[in-house]
């Protein structure tokens, strides 16, 4: 399975990516996570990406495209992958399409997660994650058993720098302008499947597995 998760920030891409990548036994490749790793390790790429990320803006296409192409040539991505947060612009989608054609790779599915703005806002403001295992919680919808502590490994949960009310509006506007056109792009390629991401997590994932069995 070679798939892309599409949808606005807060639609549940990261949450569903964990279950879906386990189900199909494919690596979950999140460009946001790759950038955050680079930021925390203070690599040159991380230092360059940070200023865009903190403002809720997109990192320039050429940086992201290089990062993803490099990741897709790693051994674990040869039998399949789940891209989360990439592509986010038409030039990124075209670069990925050409990369796949050049390397005889067929994209099987674009999983488009739909959710309205008011729900997205609450999901983002309430989002907390475990810095150790990456599990994502939500203080409103999916709280941990003990306040601020990961159920799995007891680590203290953290909030992303860009998960605040000021940047959410920018990120959502960037999605509308730059990323939403990808829906038509992939519709024209006949690989887009839309799922209602207001539904419970299990229900959304079951619908995905049924569609791509
Ligand atoms: P995410 O975790 O997917 O919400 O990404 C967090 C931030 O990383 C975004 O707001 C962007 O600043 C940056 N980023 C992640 N993926 C991309 C991408 N495909 N293109 C440009 N910027 C990206």
CSV table of C-alpha atoms and ligand atoms in Angstrom, one decimal:
chain,number,residue,atom,x,y,z
A,1,UNK,CA,0.0,0.0,0.0
A,2,UNK,CA,1.4,3.4,-1.0
A,3,UNK,CA,-0.9,6.1,0.3
A,4,UNK,CA,-1.2,9.8,1.1
A,5,UNK,CA,-3.2,11.2,4.0
A,6,UNK,CA,-4.8,14.5,3.0
A,7,UNK,CA,-6.9,16.9,5.0
A,8,UNK,CA,-6.8,20.2,7.0
A,9,UNK,CA,-4.7,20.5,10.1
A,10,UNK,CA,-6.6,18.8,12.9
A,11,UNK,CA,-8.5,16.5,10.6
A,12,UNK,CA,-6.9,13.5,12.3
A,13,UNK,CA,-4.1,12.7,9.9
A,14,UNK,CA,-1.5,12.0,12.6
A,15,UNK,CA,-4.0,10.0,14.7
A,16,UNK,CA,-5.2,7.8,11.8
A,17,UNK,CA,-1.7,7.4,10.4
A,18,UNK,CA,-0.7,5.4,13.5
A,19,UNK,CA,-3.5,2.8,13.1
A,20,UNK,CA,-3.4,2.7,9.3
A,21,UNK,CA,0.4,2.3,9.0
A,22,UNK,CA,0.2,-0.6,11.6
A,23,UNK,CA,-2.7,-2.2,9.8
A,24,UNK,CA,-0.9,-2.3,6.4
A,25,UNK,CA,2.6,-2.7,8.0
A,26,UNK,CA,4.0,0.3,6.2
A,27,UNK,CA,6.2,3.2,7.6
A,28,UNK,CA,4.3,6.4,8.6
A,29,UNK,CA,6.2,9.3,7.0
A,30,UNK,CA,5.1,12.6,8.5
A,31,UNK,CA,6.9,15.6,7.2
A,32,UNK,CA,5.8,17.6,10.2
A,33,UNK,CA,7.5,15.0,12.5
A,34,UNK,CA,10.6,14.9,10.4
A,35,UNK,CA,10.9,18.7,10.6
A,36,UNK,CA,10.2,18.7,14.4
A,37,UNK,CA,13.0,16.1,14.8
A,38,UNK,CA,15.3,18.4,12.9
A,39,UNK,CA,14.3,21.4,15.0
A,40,UNK,CA,14.9,19.6,18.2
A,41,UNK,CA,18.3,18.4,17.0
A,42,UNK,CA,19.1,21.9,15.7
A,43,UNK,CA,20.2,20.7,12.3
A,44,UNK,CA,20.6,23.3,9.5
A,45,UNK,CA,17.4,22.0,8.0
A,46,UNK,CA,15.6,22.3,11.4
A,47,UNK,CA,16.9,25.9,11.9
A,48,UNK,CA,15.6,26.9,8.5
A,49,UNK,CA,12.3,25.2,8.9
A,50,UNK,CA,11.6,26.5,12.4
A,51,UNK,CA,10.8,30.1,11.5
A,52,UNK,CA,8.1,29.0,9.0
A,53,UNK,CA,6.7,26.4,11.3
A,54,UNK,CA,6.3,28.7,14.3
A,55,UNK,CA,4.3,31.1,12.1
A,56,UNK,CA,2.1,28.4,10.7
A,57,UNK,CA,3.5,28.9,7.2
A,58,UNK,CA,4.7,26.3,4.8
A,59,UNK,CA,8.4,25.4,4.6
A,60,UNK,CA,9.6,26.1,1.0
A,61,UNK,CA,8.8,23.3,-1.5
A,62,UNK,CA,12.4,22.5,-2.5
A,63,UNK,CA,13.3,21.7,1.1
A,64,UNK,CA,10.3,19.5,1.7
A,65,UNK,CA,10.6,17.7,-1.6
A,66,UNK,CA,14.3,16.8,-1.0
A,67,UNK,CA,13.4,15.6,2.5
A,68,UNK,CA,10.7,13.3,1.2
A,69,UNK,CA,12.5,11.9,-1.8
A,70,UNK,CA,15.4,11.1,0.5
A,71,UNK,CA,13.1,9.3,3.0
A,72,UNK,CA,11.3,7.4,0.2
A,73,UNK,CA,14.6,5.8,-0.9
A,74,UNK,CA,15.2,4.2,2.5
A,75,UNK,CA,14.9,0.4,2.6
A,76,UNK,CA,11.8,0.4,4.8
A,77,UNK,CA,9.8,2.4,2.3
A,78,UNK,CA,10.3,0.1,-0.6
A,79,UNK,CA,7.2,-2.1,-0.1
A,80,UNK,CA,4.9,0.7,0.8
A,81,UNK,CA,4.5,3.9,2.8
A,82,UNK,CA,1.9,6.3,4.3
A,83,UNK,CA,2.6,9.9,3.7
A,84,UNK,CA,1.2,12.3,6.3
A,85,UNK,CA,1.4,16.1,5.7
A,86,UNK,CA,2.9,15.7,2.2
A,87,UNK,CA,2.2,16.8,-0.4
A,88,UNK,CA,0.7,20.2,0.7
A,89,UNK,CA,1.1,22.2,-2.6
A,90,UNK,CA,0.6,21.4,-6.3
A,91,UNK,CA,4.4,21.7,-7.0
A,92,UNK,CA,5.0,19.1,-4.2
A,93,UNK,CA,2.3,16.8,-5.7
A,94,UNK,CA,3.8,17.1,-9.1
A,95,UNK,CA,7.3,16.4,-7.8
A,96,UNK,CA,6.0,13.3,-6.0
A,97,UNK,CA,4.1,12.1,-9.1
A,98,UNK,CA,7.2,12.5,-11.2
A,99,UNK,CA,9.4,10.8,-8.6
A,100,UNK,CA,7.0,7.8,-8.5
A,101,UNK,CA,6.9,7.6,-12.3
A,102,UNK,CA,10.7,7.8,-12.6
A,103,UNK,CA,11.0,5.0,-10.0
A,104,UNK,CA,8.2,2.8,-11.2
A,105,UNK,CA,6.2,3.3,-8.0
A,106,UNK,CA,2.4,3.3,-8.1
A,107,UNK,CA,0.4,5.5,-5.7
A,108,UNK,CA,-2.6,3.4,-4.6
A,109,UNK,CA,-4.7,5.9,-2.6
A,110,UNK,CA,-5.2,9.4,-1.4
A,111,UNK,CA,-7.2,9.2,1.8
A,112,UNK,CA,-8.9,12.6,2.2
A,113,UNK,CA,-10.1,13.3,5.8
A,114,UNK,CA,-12.9,15.9,6.0
A,115,UNK,CA,-13.8,17.9,9.1
A,116,UNK,CA,-15.4,21.3,9.7
A,117,UNK,CA,-13.4,24.3,11.0
A,118,UNK,CA,-15.0,24.5,14.5
A,119,UNK,CA,-14.1,20.9,15.2
A,120,UNK,CA,-10.6,21.3,13.8
A,121,UNK,CA,-9.9,24.3,16.1
A,122,UNK,CA,-11.0,22.3,19.2
A,123,UNK,CA,-8.9,19.3,18.2
A,124,UNK,CA,-5.8,21.5,17.7
A,125,UNK,CA,-6.1,23.5,20.8
A,126,UNK,CA,-6.7,20.4,22.9
A,127,UNK,CA,-4.0,18.3,21.2
A,128,UNK,CA,-1.2,16.9,23.5
A,129,UNK,CA,1.3,14.3,22.6
A,130,UNK,CA,3.8,12.1,24.2
A,131,UNK,CA,7.4,13.1,23.4
A,132,UNK,CA,8.5,9.5,24.0
A,133,UNK,CA,6.1,7.2,22.1
A,134,UNK,CA,4.3,9.8,19.9
A,135,UNK,CA,0.8,8.9,21.1
A,136,UNK,CA,-1.6,11.8,20.5
A,137,UNK,CA,-4.3,12.7,23.1
A,138,UNK,CA,-6.9,15.4,23.2
A,139,UNK,CA,-7.8,17.1,26.5
A,140,UNK,CA,-11.5,17.4,25.4
A,141,UNK,CA,-12.1,14.3,23.3
A,142,UNK,CA,-9.5,11.7,24.2
A,143,UNK,CA,-7.8,12.6,27.6
A,144,UNK,CA,-5.1,10.5,29.2
A,145,UNK,CA,-6.1,8.6,32.3
A,146,UNK,CA,-4.0,10.9,34.4
A,147,UNK,CA,-3.9,14.6,33.6
A,148,UNK,CA,-0.8,15.5,31.4
A,149,UNK,CA,0.7,12.0,31.6
A,150,UNK,CA,1.0,9.4,28.8
A,151,UNK,CA,-1.0,6.2,29.5
A,152,UNK,CA,1.6,4.1,27.8
A,153,UNK,CA,5.0,5.2,29.3
A,154,UNK,CA,4.2,7.8,32.0
A,155,UNK,CA,6.1,10.6,30.1
A,156,UNK,CA,4.8,14.2,30.6
A,157,UNK,CA,2.7,15.2,27.6
A,158,UNK,CA,3.6,18.2,25.5
A,159,UNK,CA,1.8,20.7,23.3
A,160,UNK,CA,3.2,21.6,19.9
A,161,UNK,CA,4.6,25.2,19.5
A,162,UNK,CA,2.3,25.9,16.6
A,163,UNK,CA,-0.9,24.5,18.3
A,164,UNK,CA,-2.1,27.9,19.5
A,165,UNK,CA,-5.1,30.0,18.5
A,166,UNK,CA,-3.1,32.6,16.5
A,167,UNK,CA,-1.4,30.1,14.2
A,168,UNK,CA,-4.4,27.8,13.7
A,169,UNK,CA,-6.2,30.5,11.6
A,170,UNK,CA,-3.0,30.9,9.4
A,171,UNK,CA,-2.5,27.1,9.0
A,172,UNK,CA,-6.2,26.7,8.1
A,173,UNK,CA,-6.0,29.6,5.5
A,174,UNK,CA,-2.7,28.1,4.1
A,175,UNK,CA,-4.6,24.7,3.8
A,176,UNK,CA,-7.5,26.3,1.9
A,177,UNK,CA,-5.2,28.2,-0.5
A,178,UNK,CA,-2.3,25.8,-1.1
A,179,UNK,CA,-3.5,22.3,-0.2
A,180,UNK,CA,-7.2,22.1,-0.9
A,181,UNK,CA,-6.5,22.2,-4.7
A,182,UNK,CA,-4.9,18.8,-4.3
A,183,UNK,CA,-8.4,17.3,-3.9
A,184,UNK,CA,-9.2,18.1,-7.5
A,185,UNK,CA,-5.6,17.2,-8.6
A,186,UNK,CA,-6.0,13.6,-7.2
A,187,UNK,CA,-9.7,13.3,-8.2
A,188,UNK,CA,-8.4,13.8,-11.8
A,189,UNK,CA,-5.9,11.0,-11.2
A,190,UNK,CA,-8.8,8.8,-9.9
A,191,UNK,CA,-7.1,7.9,-6.6
A,192,UNK,CA,-9.0,10.1,-4.2
A,193,UNK,CA,-11.2,8.6,-1.5
A,194,UNK,CA,-12.9,10.9,1.0
A,195,UNK,CA,-13.8,9.9,4.6
A,196,UNK,CA,-15.9,11.7,7.2
A,197,UNK,CA,-13.4,12.5,9.9
A,198,UNK,CA,-16.0,13.8,12.4
A,199,UNK,CA,-16.8,10.1,13.1
A,200,UNK,CA,-15.1,8.1,15.9
A,201,UNK,CA,-11.5,7.0,15.2
A,202,UNK,CA,-12.3,3.2,14.9
A,203,UNK,CA,-15.2,3.9,12.5
A,204,UNK,CA,-13.0,6.0,10.1
A,205,UNK,CA,-10.3,3.4,10.1
A,206,UNK,CA,-12.7,0.5,9.5
A,207,UNK,CA,-14.1,2.4,6.5
A,208,UNK,CA,-10.5,2.9,5.2
A,209,UNK,CA,-9.7,-0.9,5.6
A,210,UNK,CA,-12.9,-1.9,3.9
A,211,UNK,CA,-12.2,0.4,1.0
A,212,UNK,CA,-8.6,-0.7,0.6
A,213,UNK,CA,-8.7,-4.4,1.5
B,1,LIG,P1,2.2,19.1,10.5
B,1,LIG,O1,2.8,18.4,11.7
B,1,LIG,O2,1.9,18.2,9.3
B,1,LIG,O3,1.0,19.9,10.9
B,1,LIG,O4,3.3,20.1,10.0
B,1,LIG,C1,3.8,21.1,10.9
B,1,LIG,C2,4.5,22.2,10.1
B,1,LIG,O5,5.6,21.7,9.4
B,1,LIG,C3,3.6,22.9,9.0
B,1,LIG,O6,2.8,23.9,9.6
B,1,LIG,C4,4.7,23.4,8.1
B,1,LIG,O7,5.3,24.6,8.6
B,1,LIG,C5,5.7,22.3,8.1
B,1,LIG,N1,5.4,21.3,7.1
B,1,LIG,C6,5.1,20.0,7.3
B,1,LIG,N2,4.9,19.4,6.1
B,1,LIG,C7,5.0,20.3,5.1
B,1,LIG,C8,4.9,20.3,3.7
B,1,LIG,N3,4.6,19.2,3.0
B,1,LIG,N4,5.2,21.5,3.0
B,1,LIG,C9,5.5,22.6,3.7
B,1,LIG,N5,5.6,22.7,5.0
B,1,LIG,C10,5.4,21.6,5.7
